[in-house]
Amino acid sequence: MLSNIRIGYACTPCTLPFKTSRSFILKNFGEERFSQCVKENLVDLMNILKWNVENSICMFRISSDIIPFGSHSINTIKWWEMFEVELSACGGYIKDHNLRVSMHPGQYTVLNSPSEDVVTKSISDIEYHCKFLDSLGVDYTNKIILHVGGVYGDKTLSTRRFIDNFKRLSPSAQKRLVVENDDKSYTLEDVLSICETLNIPTVFDNLHHKLNPCPLTFDEILKKVSGTWKKEDGKIKVHYSDQDLEKKNGAHSQFVVSENFLNYIERLENLPIDIMLEVKDKEISAIKCVNLLKSSLEPSVKYTQWAKYKYSVMERNYSEYKKCSKIVNSTSSIKEIYMSIDEALSLPFDQGNFVNGANHVYGYLKDKTTAKEKEAFFTLLEDPRKNKEKIKGTLKRLCFKYDIDYLNNSYYFIY
């Protein structure tokens, strides 16, 4: 199944020491500081891409901040020339490994704003994103994703403004831009109409559609959205996410729920598709989804995955921990293992279980910490509900200090 589907995640990995969003405050803008940030960001972009390939993750959304102040008027540096070698190397790696990258300008990039100043800045920002992708030397299957924008009291007029202002973009930016349905103003049907007018692709976001639906059935959505993707645009690309049940509508969940994801995949009926996960735990869920889609896995995978999750499960509920451990050590599939882990991670905070998990983790440190460190930890543990974040922060710092790699490489400090 993975042969038809590529999985990706956005911007900054949770568990890796790499980031591509180094920046500085505007008043400190200067060529030396700018150059150092860009250099480090591009080094880490390559590091992330290589790690992704090693883990069968073939899509990645590049941070808009990879070039600090990329579209700001203060930035007159020709960074695409300054870093031509590094950009070409990243682009070459993307092409050599059949990866697909994208970028997603932020909420202030609004093509259909009634303010000409906002539109001008938005066009500049889209052109910056386009310049970055062009500088990588990647083809037009690598896209810039944008929302339509606001309604501003007149949806018809606002839609017209988007269409008119799209035509002010450079030919390259027009070829890269794709439009996504949002959770408040523009339904998938609205976006399809715009994209059909402009002859550009539509990105379907399942959570946005759930919150801001249109009458189309899922099968109709797939058919109509697929029809907007031409050969030169590449495979249909969608955004997938679950709702965080403890937060406001539209908030992405901490992790992808395995059962929901597999139900979604089943409804695709083997459609060749690229799925960008929008989820808080980033590459962790990407690995999960890749493993769920693989036709076969090395027997060791379920044990290495369990080793990463086990203390996160334990701190939720010790009985669930024992249940999961039993499943891992049986002939159960990776699907059953992930579903059991998901169930445990969905449980609410429980003081007794949290303390038990923290004590187990501290067991790796007890012969290494100083008397002062030990006292500080157990003082915090006296009020676990109040000090939850401080307790885990302390354990994280101590595990890093004393090189407890088993825990440093786990997901205990993520959830």
Tab-separated table of C-alpha atoms in Angstrom, residues 98-387:
chain	number	residue	atom	x	y	z
A	98	ASN	CA	11.731	11.033	-5.194
A	99	LEU	CA	10.719	13.285	-2.306
A	100	ARG	CA	8.021	15.919	-2.441
A	101	VAL	CA	8.315	19.171	-0.521
A	102	SER	CA	5.901	22.020	-0.004
A	103	MET	CA	5.574	25.338	1.793
A	104	HIS	CA	2.576	26.945	3.485
A	105	PRO	CA	2.622	30.751	3.941
A	106	GLY	CA	1.169	31.948	7.231
A	107	GLN	CA	-2.167	33.469	8.176
A	108	TYR	CA	-1.166	37.009	7.203
A	109	THR	CA	-0.628	36.080	3.567
A	110	VAL	CA	-4.104	36.867	2.213
A	111	LEU	CA	-4.551	37.319	-1.530
A	112	ASN	CA	-8.196	38.364	-1.299
A	113	SER	CA	-7.793	41.099	1.318
A	114	PRO	CA	-9.636	44.369	0.573
A	115	SER	CA	-6.429	46.138	1.645
A	116	GLU	CA	-4.052	46.716	-1.271
A	117	ASP	CA	-1.146	46.938	1.174
A	118	VAL	CA	-1.955	43.468	2.537
A	119	VAL	CA	-2.319	42.080	-0.992
A	120	THR	CA	1.014	43.579	-2.095
A	121	LYS	CA	2.780	42.066	0.906
A	122	SER	CA	0.990	38.756	0.330
A	123	ILE	CA	2.138	38.624	-3.283
A	124	SER	CA	5.681	39.381	-2.138
A	125	ASP	CA	5.475	36.566	0.410
A	126	ILE	CA	4.164	34.038	-2.115
A	127	GLU	CA	6.929	35.055	-4.534
A	128	TYR	CA	9.515	34.499	-1.776
A	129	HIS	CA	8.198	30.972	-1.196
A	130	CYS	CA	8.246	30.379	-4.934
A	131	LYS	CA	11.807	31.700	-5.197
A	132	PHE	CA	12.913	29.270	-2.516
A	133	LEU	CA	11.381	26.234	-4.242
A	134	ASP	CA	12.674	27.426	-7.619
A	135	SER	CA	16.146	27.801	-6.097
A	136	LEU	CA	16.050	24.160	-5.022
A	137	GLY	CA	15.570	23.300	-8.681
A	138	VAL	CA	12.563	21.098	-7.952
A	139	ASP	CA	9.687	20.691	-10.392
A	140	TYR	CA	6.130	21.981	-10.134
A	141	THR	CA	4.856	18.974	-8.194
A	142	ASN	CA	6.365	20.779	-5.192
A	143	LYS	CA	3.685	23.219	-4.134
A	144	ILE	CA	2.821	26.334	-2.130
A	145	ILE	CA	-0.410	25.838	-0.171
A	146	LEU	CA	-2.709	28.765	0.542
A	147	HIS	CA	-6.185	29.402	1.943
A	148	VAL	CA	-8.574	31.653	0.044
A	149	GLY	CA	-8.767	34.147	2.926
A	150	GLY	CA	-11.608	36.093	4.499
A	151	VAL	CA	-15.167	36.821	3.401
A	152	TYR	CA	-15.140	40.538	4.352
A	153	GLY	CA	-18.929	40.827	4.218
A	154	ASP	CA	-19.194	39.811	0.570
A	155	LYS	CA	-18.097	36.292	-0.336
A	156	THR	CA	-18.684	36.710	-4.063
A	157	LEU	CA	-16.579	39.874	-4.226
A	158	SER	CA	-13.863	38.345	-2.017
A	159	THR	CA	-13.719	35.290	-4.270
A	160	ARG	CA	-13.381	37.556	-7.297
A	161	ARG	CA	-10.522	39.438	-5.616
A	162	PHE	CA	-8.669	36.162	-5.020
A	163	ILE	CA	-9.006	35.210	-8.681
A	164	ASP	CA	-7.928	38.656	-9.897
A	165	ASN	CA	-4.964	38.885	-7.508
A	166	PHE	CA	-3.808	35.362	-8.352
A	167	LYS	CA	-3.253	36.639	-11.884
A	168	ARG	CA	-0.762	39.196	-10.527
A	169	LEU	CA	1.585	36.389	-9.471
A	170	SER	CA	4.582	35.373	-11.569
A	171	PRO	CA	4.095	32.419	-13.958
A	172	SER	CA	6.207	30.218	-11.673
A	173	ALA	CA	4.202	31.126	-8.562
A	174	GLN	CA	0.968	30.466	-10.440
A	175	LYS	CA	2.240	26.980	-11.313
A	176	ARG	CA	3.168	26.277	-7.693
A	177	LEU	CA	0.106	27.624	-5.894
A	178	VAL	CA	-2.597	25.238	-4.687
A	179	VAL	CA	-5.626	26.170	-2.591
A	180	GLU	CA	-6.963	24.414	0.509
A	181	ASN	CA	-10.465	24.426	1.989
A	182	ASP	CA	-10.634	26.066	5.422
A	183	ASP	CA	-12.637	25.430	8.584
A	184	LYS	CA	-14.728	28.624	8.609
A	185	SER	CA	-15.233	30.517	5.358
A	186	TYR	CA	-14.533	28.563	2.179
A	187	THR	CA	-15.827	25.022	1.810
A	188	LEU	CA	-14.263	22.460	-0.451
A	189	GLU	CA	-16.937	23.201	-3.048
A	190	ASP	CA	-16.046	26.915	-2.904
A	191	VAL	CA	-12.364	26.112	-3.386
A	192	LEU	CA	-13.056	23.690	-6.235
A	193	SER	CA	-14.930	26.431	-8.067
A	194	ILE	CA	-12.001	28.848	-7.668
A	195	CYS	CA	-9.430	26.235	-8.685
A	196	GLU	CA	-11.421	25.206	-11.743
A	197	THR	CA	-11.607	28.856	-12.805
A	198	LEU	CA	-7.845	29.277	-12.389
A	199	ASN	CA	-6.941	25.758	-13.591
A	200	ILE	CA	-4.929	25.020	-10.444
A	201	PRO	CA	-5.086	22.107	-7.952
A	202	THR	CA	-7.250	21.822	-4.853
A	203	VAL	CA	-5.938	20.441	-1.549
A	204	PHE	CA	-8.569	18.583	0.477
A	205	ASP	CA	-8.303	18.950	4.261
A	206	ASN	CA	-10.469	16.348	6.027
A	207	LEU	CA	-10.724	18.160	9.388
A	208	HIS	CA	-11.590	21.488	7.783
A	209	HIS	CA	-14.252	19.714	5.738
A	210	LYS	CA	-15.703	18.154	8.882
A	211	LEU	CA	-16.018	21.591	10.491
A	212	ASN	CA	-17.055	23.467	7.350
A	213	PRO	CA	-18.772	20.864	5.161
A	214	CYS	CA	-20.290	20.951	1.717
A	215	PRO	CA	-22.892	18.559	0.244
A	216	LEU	CA	-20.353	16.488	-1.732
A	217	THR	CA	-19.878	12.848	-0.700
A	218	PHE	CA	-16.377	11.558	0.039
A	219	ASP	CA	-16.257	9.729	-3.301
A	220	GLU	CA	-17.372	12.868	-5.118
A	221	ILE	CA	-14.710	14.867	-3.289
A	222	LEU	CA	-11.953	12.486	-4.355
A	223	LYS	CA	-13.135	12.486	-7.952
A	224	LYS	CA	-13.480	16.258	-8.215
A	225	VAL	CA	-10.263	17.053	-6.336
A	226	SER	CA	-8.282	14.492	-8.368
A	227	GLY	CA	-9.563	16.165	-11.519
A	228	THR	CA	-7.833	19.426	-10.566
A	229	TRP	CA	-4.382	17.792	-10.423
A	230	LYS	CA	-2.755	17.714	-13.863
A	231	LYS	CA	0.216	15.520	-14.782
A	232	GLU	CA	2.680	18.357	-14.200
A	233	ASP	CA	1.179	18.951	-10.724
A	234	GLY	CA	1.945	15.408	-9.575
A	235	LYS	CA	-0.231	13.094	-7.534
A	236	ILE	CA	-3.212	14.445	-5.637
A	237	LYS	CA	-2.053	15.835	-2.279
A	238	VAL	CA	-4.288	16.027	0.791
A	239	HIS	CA	-3.999	17.181	4.389
A	240	TYR	CA	-4.981	14.717	7.095
A	241	SER	CA	-5.594	15.394	10.777
A	242	ASP	CA	-7.697	14.418	13.781
A	243	GLN	CA	-9.452	16.893	16.065
A	244	ASP	CA	-7.904	17.454	19.506
A	245	LEU	CA	-10.924	16.582	21.641
A	246	GLU	CA	-9.764	18.770	24.529
A	247	LYS	CA	-9.300	21.947	22.489
A	248	LYS	CA	-11.318	24.258	20.267
A	249	ASN	CA	-12.618	23.095	16.902
A	250	GLY	CA	-9.852	22.920	14.328
A	251	ALA	CA	-7.053	22.197	16.807
A	252	HIS	CA	-4.901	19.338	15.580
A	253	SER	CA	-4.568	16.280	17.794
A	254	GLN	CA	-1.409	15.325	19.647
A	255	PHE	CA	-1.079	12.148	17.569
A	256	VAL	CA	-2.760	10.449	14.629
A	257	VAL	CA	-5.361	7.944	15.828
A	258	SER	CA	-4.499	4.698	14.045
A	259	GLU	CA	-8.064	3.483	13.627
A	260	ASN	CA	-9.244	6.786	12.141
A	261	PHE	CA	-6.299	6.906	9.759
A	262	LEU	CA	-6.806	3.351	8.520
A	263	ASN	CA	-10.515	3.995	8.001
A	264	TYR	CA	-9.562	7.021	5.904
A	265	ILE	CA	-7.083	4.950	3.883
A	266	GLU	CA	-9.723	2.299	3.258
A	267	ARG	CA	-12.076	4.932	1.839
A	268	LEU	CA	-9.387	5.995	-0.647
A	269	GLU	CA	-9.730	2.605	-2.373
A	270	ASN	CA	-6.070	2.380	-3.469
A	271	LEU	CA	-6.021	5.873	-4.981
A	272	PRO	CA	-2.387	6.960	-5.535
A	273	ILE	CA	-2.115	9.894	-3.158
A	274	ASP	CA	0.258	11.962	-1.026
A	275	ILE	CA	-0.845	12.623	2.548
A	276	MET	CA	0.518	15.497	4.615
A	277	LEU	CA	-0.137	14.860	8.295
A	278	GLU	CA	-1.025	17.919	10.365
A	279	VAL	CA	-0.407	16.685	13.880
A	280	LYS	CA	1.442	17.870	16.972
A	281	ASP	CA	3.858	14.942	17.243
A	282	LYS	CA	5.057	15.413	13.652
A	283	GLU	CA	7.487	12.671	12.588
A	284	ILE	CA	6.333	10.296	15.332
A	285	SER	CA	2.904	9.960	13.743
A	286	ALA	CA	4.518	9.883	10.291
A	287	ILE	CA	6.516	6.807	11.325
A	288	LYS	CA	3.357	5.264	12.761
A	289	CYS	CA	1.411	5.811	9.537
A	290	VAL	CA	4.266	4.503	7.395
A	291	ASN	CA	4.435	1.344	9.518
A	292	LEU	CA	0.660	0.911	9.320
A	293	LEU	CA	0.830	1.077	5.523
A	294	LYS	CA	3.797	-1.233	4.981
A	295	SER	CA	2.890	-4.670	3.648
A	296	SER	CA	5.503	-6.267	5.909
A	297	LEU	CA	7.708	-5.173	8.791
A	298	GLU	CA	10.847	-6.507	10.393
A	299	PRO	CA	9.896	-8.326	13.635
A	300	SER	CA	12.089	-5.906	15.590
A	301	VAL	CA	9.961	-2.869	14.643
A	302	LYS	CA	7.214	-3.539	17.168
A	303	TYR	CA	9.795	-3.846	19.962
A	304	THR	CA	11.704	-0.692	19.011
A	305	GLN	CA	8.451	1.247	18.718
A	306	TRP	CA	7.190	-0.038	22.068
A	307	ALA	CA	10.478	0.943	23.702
A	308	LYS	CA	9.851	4.529	22.638
A	309	TYR	CA	6.227	4.663	23.796
A	310	LYS	CA	6.309	2.484	26.922
A	311	TYR	CA	6.865	5.109	29.625
A	312	SER	CA	4.316	7.457	28.062
A	313	VAL	CA	1.819	4.603	28.326
A	314	MET	CA	2.910	3.747	31.865
A	315	GLU	CA	2.342	7.293	33.127
A	316	ARG	CA	-1.214	7.197	31.783
A	317	ASN	CA	-2.200	3.862	33.279
A	318	TYR	CA	-0.068	1.008	34.590
A	319	SER	CA	-2.717	-1.587	33.756
A	320	GLU	CA	-2.741	-0.345	30.160
A	321	TYR	CA	1.050	-0.553	30.162
A	322	LYS	CA	0.925	-4.220	31.136
A	323	LYS	CA	-1.796	-4.848	28.561
A	324	CYS	CA	0.248	-3.189	25.798
A	325	SER	CA	3.375	-5.052	26.829
A	326	LYS	CA	1.500	-8.333	26.575
A	327	ILE	CA	0.223	-7.423	23.100
A	328	VAL	CA	3.733	-6.481	21.941
A	329	ASN	CA	5.091	-9.831	23.110
A	330	SER	CA	2.356	-11.772	21.312
A	331	THR	CA	1.799	-12.385	17.602
A	332	SER	CA	-0.331	-9.246	17.353
A	333	SER	CA	0.067	-6.954	14.359
A	334	ILE	CA	1.557	-3.475	14.470
A	335	LYS	CA	-1.979	-2.162	13.965
A	336	GLU	CA	-3.167	-3.800	17.203
A	337	ILE	CA	-0.123	-2.484	19.034
A	338	TYR	CA	-0.609	1.095	17.859
A	339	MET	CA	-4.333	0.986	18.616
A	340	SER	CA	-3.600	-0.168	22.152
A	341	ILE	CA	-1.022	2.602	22.581
A	342	ASP	CA	-3.479	5.176	21.190
A	343	GLU	CA	-6.090	4.080	23.701
A	344	ALA	CA	-3.655	4.531	26.577
A	345	LEU	CA	-2.374	7.914	25.376
A	346	SER	CA	-5.966	9.161	25.171
A	347	LEU	CA	-6.523	8.623	28.895
A	348	PRO	CA	-6.666	11.697	31.159
A	349	PHE	CA	-3.989	12.604	33.682
A	350	ASP	CA	-3.994	10.358	36.736
A	351	GLN	CA	-1.813	11.408	39.652
A	352	GLY	CA	-0.919	7.930	40.891
A	353	ASN	CA	-0.027	6.609	37.457
A	354	PHE	CA	1.958	9.740	36.640
A	355	VAL	CA	4.042	9.382	39.813
A	356	ASN	CA	4.615	5.697	39.100
A	357	GLY	CA	5.876	6.511	35.600
A	358	ALA	CA	8.117	9.314	36.855
A	359	ASN	CA	9.625	7.030	39.499
A	360	HIS	CA	10.352	4.351	36.905
A	361	VAL	CA	12.099	6.914	34.721
A	362	TYR	CA	14.033	8.279	37.692
A	363	GLY	CA	15.245	4.729	38.276
A	364	TYR	CA	17.663	5.220	35.369
A	365	LEU	CA	19.090	8.254	37.177
A	366	LYS	CA	19.100	7.314	40.850
A	367	ASP	CA	22.756	6.221	40.912
A	368	LYS	CA	23.932	9.251	38.964
A	369	THR	CA	22.184	12.310	40.382
A	370	THR	CA	23.624	14.511	43.105
A	371	ALA	CA	21.917	14.790	46.489
A	372	LYS	CA	20.686	18.246	45.495
A	373	GLU	CA	19.198	16.974	42.220
A	374	LYS	CA	17.522	14.079	44.001
A	375	GLU	CA	16.006	16.373	46.625
A	376	ALA	CA	14.729	18.800	43.978
A	377	PHE	CA	13.065	15.987	42.014
A	378	PHE	CA	11.299	14.408	44.973
A	379	THR	CA	10.178	17.820	46.254
A	380	LEU	CA	8.450	18.429	42.930
A	381	LEU	CA	6.916	14.964	43.100
A	382	GLU	CA	5.059	15.910	46.295
A	383	ASP	CA	2.526	17.820	44.161
A	384	PRO	CA	2.498	16.037	40.784
A	385	ARG	CA	-0.625	17.690	39.437
A	386	LYS	CA	0.747	21.185	39.980
A	387	ASN	CA	4.316	20.289	38.992
